[in-house]
């Protein structure tokens, strides 16, 4: 695992966008597994600007890491809407190669299998970009997630439901979600994990300096041979 500390959020976002753009130039039909959350917004903004300057995403395949279970793709807090508004709707991505798990699928387990099969059909993931939850989750792989897990329905940690509550009318985010699994993330040829801000410092410390444990899912990335933690200075104060 490589640790790269950038001076601030803007530099972190630029480094992440550059990594995606470099992969695209090397392999225009590359498959990307990508996150939601506030952290990657700067990266998406930059990629959209690069698109305006001529970068094409037309041949690439995109998969999102997760989606809340029970949310219609048109729900304002759905990751479908987030991705459309912040990225997919602003670039020349091929709609047939853009994938977000369907949280409203009639048979969620079948949807998970379909999603996993689609990733395989696209040749596996070339570059996986991740955020990190306050409790160390990656995608929605919460503490305790098995290293062998695949795309599946998960119950969200109470802390996650509280942290993510602001996107919803009630006082909690939904109880469950669909997430790409730990094994699927691990099979990515390259992983980039982004962390920004002082409120991620303890999490980053646990992931970087603590043992490899399913209590901190991001710590398990240390076993992946091509992983970089891209962290801004505020998130790196204790490493
Ligand atoms: C959500 C997402 C994760 C994301 C995390 C961190 O829970 N499911 O994929 O990494 O939030 O979000 P933020 O970047 O807003 O801190």
Tab-separated table of C-alpha atoms and ligand atoms in Angstrom:
chain	number	residue	atom	x	y	z
A	1	UNK	CA	0.000	0.000	0.000
A	2	UNK	CA	1.286	3.433	-0.915
A	3	UNK	CA	0.345	6.476	1.115
A	4	UNK	CA	0.365	9.795	-0.745
A	5	UNK	CA	-0.324	12.912	1.289
A	6	UNK	CA	-1.510	15.960	-0.679
A	7	UNK	CA	-1.533	19.506	0.695
A	8	UNK	CA	-5.298	20.029	0.501
A	9	UNK	CA	-8.609	18.886	-0.949
A	10	UNK	CA	-8.022	20.576	-4.304
A	11	UNK	CA	-4.692	18.814	-4.780
A	12	UNK	CA	-6.251	15.508	-3.721
A	13	UNK	CA	-9.078	15.948	-6.241
A	14	UNK	CA	-6.622	16.846	-9.004
A	15	UNK	CA	-4.466	13.776	-8.286
A	16	UNK	CA	-7.527	11.507	-8.333
A	17	UNK	CA	-8.840	12.989	-11.592
A	18	UNK	CA	-5.386	12.669	-13.160
A	19	UNK	CA	-5.269	8.973	-12.223
A	20	UNK	CA	-8.641	8.339	-13.894
A	21	UNK	CA	-7.648	10.334	-16.986
A	22	UNK	CA	-4.297	8.509	-17.232
A	23	UNK	CA	-6.056	5.135	-17.089
A	24	UNK	CA	-8.475	6.266	-19.826
A	25	UNK	CA	-5.661	7.399	-22.093
A	26	UNK	CA	-3.813	4.118	-21.566
A	27	UNK	CA	-6.982	2.023	-22.053
A	28	UNK	CA	-10.003	3.911	-23.438
A	29	UNK	CA	-12.300	0.906	-22.850
A	30	UNK	CA	-11.205	0.556	-19.191
A	31	UNK	CA	-13.670	-0.473	-16.480
A	32	UNK	CA	-13.989	1.817	-13.462
A	33	UNK	CA	-15.599	1.141	-10.092
A	34	UNK	CA	-16.387	4.489	-8.505
A	35	UNK	CA	-17.821	6.068	-5.345
A	36	UNK	CA	-20.359	8.600	-4.175
A	37	UNK	CA	-20.131	10.846	-1.102
A	38	UNK	CA	-18.749	14.349	-0.715
A	39	UNK	CA	-15.071	13.355	-1.100
A	40	UNK	CA	-15.098	12.497	-4.826
A	41	UNK	CA	-17.059	15.607	-5.871
A	42	UNK	CA	-13.863	17.549	-6.625
A	43	UNK	CA	-12.561	14.663	-8.733
A	44	UNK	CA	-15.792	14.506	-10.729
A	45	UNK	CA	-15.755	18.283	-11.223
A	46	UNK	CA	-12.267	18.051	-12.686
A	47	UNK	CA	-13.106	15.105	-14.916
A	48	UNK	CA	-16.088	17.010	-16.300
A	49	UNK	CA	-13.770	19.972	-17.036
A	50	UNK	CA	-11.307	17.600	-18.759
A	51	UNK	CA	-14.200	16.303	-20.845
A	52	UNK	CA	-14.985	19.864	-21.960
A	53	UNK	CA	-11.341	20.090	-22.990
A	54	UNK	CA	-11.650	16.967	-25.124
A	55	UNK	CA	-11.287	13.902	-22.880
A	56	UNK	CA	-13.741	11.201	-23.995
A	57	UNK	CA	-15.334	8.604	-21.726
A	58	UNK	CA	-17.341	7.015	-24.524
A	59	UNK	CA	-15.616	3.642	-24.565
A	60	UNK	CA	-15.175	3.243	-20.804
A	61	UNK	CA	-17.424	1.185	-18.521
A	62	UNK	CA	-18.488	2.556	-15.142
A	63	UNK	CA	-19.854	0.755	-12.125
A	64	UNK	CA	-20.919	2.399	-8.917
A	65	UNK	CA	-19.997	0.809	-5.646
A	66	UNK	CA	-23.355	0.949	-3.946
A	67	UNK	CA	-26.947	2.137	-3.671
A	68	UNK	CA	-29.539	2.289	-0.901
A	69	UNK	CA	-32.014	-0.550	-0.913
A	70	UNK	CA	-35.591	0.491	-1.624
A	71	UNK	CA	-34.725	3.778	-3.333
A	72	UNK	CA	-36.155	4.379	-6.746
A	73	UNK	CA	-33.511	5.585	-9.262
A	74	UNK	CA	-35.402	8.907	-9.367
A	75	UNK	CA	-35.310	9.443	-5.576
A	76	UNK	CA	-33.314	12.646	-4.925
A	77	UNK	CA	-31.066	10.888	-2.390
A	78	UNK	CA	-30.387	7.926	-4.693
A	79	UNK	CA	-26.906	7.405	-6.005
A	80	UNK	CA	-28.436	7.202	-9.490
A	81	UNK	CA	-29.397	10.876	-9.200
A	82	UNK	CA	-26.071	11.819	-7.576
A	83	UNK	CA	-24.108	10.202	-10.404
A	84	UNK	CA	-26.268	11.666	-13.142
A	85	UNK	CA	-25.999	15.174	-11.688
A	86	UNK	CA	-22.310	15.088	-10.844
A	87	UNK	CA	-20.773	12.917	-13.529
A	88	UNK	CA	-22.604	10.632	-15.949
A	89	UNK	CA	-24.993	13.335	-17.135
A	90	UNK	CA	-22.138	15.767	-17.791
A	91	UNK	CA	-19.780	13.603	-19.860
A	92	UNK	CA	-20.108	11.501	-23.025
A	93	UNK	CA	-20.417	8.175	-21.186
A	94	UNK	CA	-22.207	5.417	-23.104
A	95	UNK	CA	-25.486	4.811	-21.186
A	96	UNK	CA	-25.230	1.081	-21.928
A	97	UNK	CA	-21.847	1.019	-20.127
A	98	UNK	CA	-22.896	2.986	-17.041
A	99	UNK	CA	-24.104	0.901	-14.098
A	100	UNK	CA	-25.520	1.727	-10.668
A	101	UNK	CA	-27.122	-1.044	-8.594
A	102	UNK	CA	-30.916	-0.880	-8.782
A	103	UNK	CA	-32.053	-0.303	-5.203
A	104	UNK	CA	-35.664	-0.723	-6.246
A	105	UNK	CA	-35.186	-4.117	-7.951
A	106	UNK	CA	-38.062	-6.526	-7.261
A	107	UNK	CA	-35.520	-9.256	-6.466
A	108	UNK	CA	-32.487	-7.581	-4.846
A	109	UNK	CA	-30.437	-10.799	-4.622
A	110	UNK	CA	-30.908	-11.393	-8.340
A	111	UNK	CA	-29.913	-7.755	-8.953
A	112	UNK	CA	-26.667	-8.355	-7.010
A	113	UNK	CA	-25.867	-11.427	-9.093
A	114	UNK	CA	-26.656	-9.555	-12.290
A	115	UNK	CA	-24.365	-6.699	-11.221
A	116	UNK	CA	-21.494	-9.003	-10.358
A	117	UNK	CA	-21.897	-10.842	-13.689
A	118	UNK	CA	-21.908	-7.528	-15.565
A	119	UNK	CA	-18.594	-6.508	-13.953
A	120	UNK	CA	-17.122	-9.835	-15.051
A	121	UNK	CA	-18.526	-9.380	-18.560
A	122	UNK	CA	-16.754	-6.020	-18.786
A	123	UNK	CA	-13.452	-7.779	-18.065
A	124	UNK	CA	-13.153	-6.934	-14.356
A	125	UNK	CA	-12.212	-3.606	-12.823
A	126	UNK	CA	-9.129	-1.743	-14.052
A	127	UNK	CA	-9.315	1.106	-11.558
A	128	UNK	CA	-11.387	1.257	-8.401
A	129	UNK	CA	-11.719	4.653	-6.698
A	130	UNK	CA	-13.029	4.530	-3.134
A	131	UNK	CA	-14.053	6.914	-0.410
A	132	UNK	CA	-13.901	5.865	3.215
A	133	UNK	CA	-16.699	6.017	5.765
A	134	UNK	CA	-16.075	7.364	9.251
A	135	UNK	CA	-16.131	3.783	10.568
A	136	UNK	CA	-13.694	2.595	7.899
A	137	UNK	CA	-16.304	1.246	5.485
A	138	UNK	CA	-15.540	1.069	1.783
A	139	UNK	CA	-18.533	1.079	-0.545
A	140	UNK	CA	-21.090	-0.042	2.014
A	141	UNK	CA	-18.866	-2.835	3.330
A	142	UNK	CA	-19.350	-2.086	7.010
A	143	UNK	CA	-17.153	-3.371	9.879
A	144	UNK	CA	-17.389	-7.162	9.921
A	145	UNK	CA	-17.699	-7.493	6.133
A	146	UNK	CA	-16.110	-10.708	4.941
A	147	UNK	CA	-13.038	-10.564	2.768
A	148	UNK	CA	-14.791	-13.070	0.495
A	149	UNK	CA	-17.941	-11.008	0.030
A	150	UNK	CA	-19.409	-10.224	-3.377
A	151	UNK	CA	-22.117	-7.777	-4.422
A	152	UNK	CA	-24.915	-8.275	-1.905
A	153	UNK	CA	-27.561	-6.694	0.282
A	154	UNK	CA	-26.146	-5.384	3.576
A	155	UNK	CA	-27.546	-3.862	6.739
A	156	UNK	CA	-26.012	-0.431	7.353
A	157	UNK	CA	-24.254	0.383	10.603
A	158	UNK	CA	-26.234	2.670	12.883
A	159	UNK	CA	-23.420	5.255	12.709
A	160	UNK	CA	-23.551	5.244	8.901
A	161	UNK	CA	-27.315	5.753	8.971
A	162	UNK	CA	-26.806	8.766	11.228
A	163	UNK	CA	-23.876	10.268	9.290
A	164	UNK	CA	-25.805	9.925	6.001
A	165	UNK	CA	-29.166	11.030	7.474
A	166	UNK	CA	-28.979	14.573	6.125
A	167	UNK	CA	-29.811	13.321	2.614
A	168	UNK	CA	-33.158	12.005	3.858
A	169	UNK	CA	-36.339	13.464	5.286
A	170	UNK	CA	-36.309	11.212	8.381
A	171	UNK	CA	-33.604	11.036	11.050
A	172	UNK	CA	-31.805	8.056	9.504
A	173	UNK	CA	-30.605	6.849	6.101
A	174	UNK	CA	-32.301	3.599	4.956
A	175	UNK	CA	-31.598	0.388	6.848
A	176	UNK	CA	-30.103	-1.527	3.975
A	177	UNK	CA	-28.078	-1.097	0.811
A	178	UNK	CA	-26.621	-3.014	-2.098
A	179	UNK	CA	-22.828	-2.888	-2.171
A	180	UNK	CA	-20.108	-4.378	-4.314
A	181	UNK	CA	-18.223	-6.806	-2.068
A	182	UNK	CA	-14.729	-6.844	-0.602
A	183	UNK	CA	-13.553	-9.636	-2.914
A	184	UNK	CA	-14.831	-7.747	-5.954
A	185	UNK	CA	-12.999	-4.593	-4.837
A	186	UNK	CA	-9.899	-6.675	-4.228
A	187	UNK	CA	-9.935	-8.103	-7.716
A	188	UNK	CA	-9.542	-4.584	-9.140
A	189	UNK	CA	-6.185	-4.212	-10.860
A	190	UNK	CA	-5.618	-0.895	-9.124
A	191	UNK	CA	-7.266	0.754	-6.113
A	192	UNK	CA	-7.219	4.419	-5.128
A	193	UNK	CA	-8.721	5.325	-1.793
A	194	UNK	CA	-9.521	8.989	-1.133
A	195	UNK	CA	-9.786	10.605	2.285
A	196	UNK	CA	-10.127	14.279	3.073
A	197	UNK	CA	-10.621	16.399	6.171
A	198	UNK	CA	-9.870	16.248	9.877
A	199	UNK	CA	-12.949	14.140	10.605
A	200	UNK	CA	-11.337	11.275	8.672
A	201	UNK	CA	-7.957	11.448	10.465
A	202	UNK	CA	-8.718	8.759	13.082
A	203	UNK	CA	-10.192	6.494	10.414
A	204	UNK	CA	-7.169	6.923	8.162
A	205	UNK	CA	-4.877	6.253	11.117
A	206	UNK	CA	-6.731	3.025	11.937
A	207	UNK	CA	-6.630	1.899	8.307
A	208	UNK	CA	-2.968	2.784	7.709
A	209	UNK	CA	-1.347	2.018	11.047
A	210	UNK	CA	-3.640	-0.483	12.711
A	211	UNK	CA	-3.693	-4.190	11.997
A	212	UNK	CA	-5.482	-5.708	9.045
A	213	UNK	CA	-8.927	-6.365	10.445
A	214	UNK	CA	-12.505	-6.622	9.244
A	215	UNK	CA	-13.369	-4.156	12.043
A	216	UNK	CA	-11.846	-1.511	9.737
A	217	UNK	CA	-12.672	-2.697	6.215
A	218	UNK	CA	-10.297	-0.163	4.578
A	219	UNK	CA	-7.372	-1.729	6.512
A	220	UNK	CA	-7.863	-4.871	4.437
A	221	UNK	CA	-6.692	-2.936	1.369
A	222	UNK	CA	-3.160	-3.202	2.723
A	223	UNK	CA	-3.167	-6.756	1.375
A	224	UNK	CA	-3.834	-5.480	-2.132
A	225	UNK	CA	-0.617	-5.114	-4.116
A	226	UNK	CA	-1.603	-2.045	-6.121
A	227	UNK	CA	-3.393	0.244	-3.684
A	228	UNK	CA	-2.723	3.922	-3.016
A	229	UNK	CA	-4.278	5.894	-0.173
A	230	UNK	CA	-4.593	9.482	-1.426
A	231	UNK	CA	-5.053	11.599	1.660
A	232	UNK	CA	-5.032	15.337	2.236
A	233	UNK	CA	-3.005	16.842	5.059
A	234	UNK	CA	-5.999	17.292	7.374
A	235	UNK	CA	-6.881	13.619	7.078
A	236	UNK	CA	-3.244	12.624	7.595
A	237	UNK	CA	-2.502	14.470	10.826
A	238	UNK	CA	-1.988	11.257	12.765
A	239	UNK	CA	-0.097	9.125	10.245
B	1	LIG	C1	-21.122	6.697	1.792
B	1	LIG	C2	-20.781	5.851	0.572
B	1	LIG	C3	-19.339	5.439	0.563
B	1	LIG	C4	-18.480	6.680	0.799
B	1	LIG	C5	-18.769	7.227	2.176
B	1	LIG	C6	-17.933	8.435	2.551
B	1	LIG	O1	-21.438	5.955	2.910
B	1	LIG	N1	-21.589	4.688	0.444
B	1	LIG	O2	-19.027	4.815	-0.662
B	1	LIG	O3	-17.137	6.359	0.662
B	1	LIG	O4	-20.132	7.610	2.183
B	1	LIG	O5	-18.582	9.601	2.200
B	1	LIG	P1	-17.941	11.035	2.283
B	1	LIG	O6	-16.984	11.118	1.163
B	1	LIG	O7	-19.104	11.964	2.109
B	1	LIG	O8	-17.299	11.164	3.612
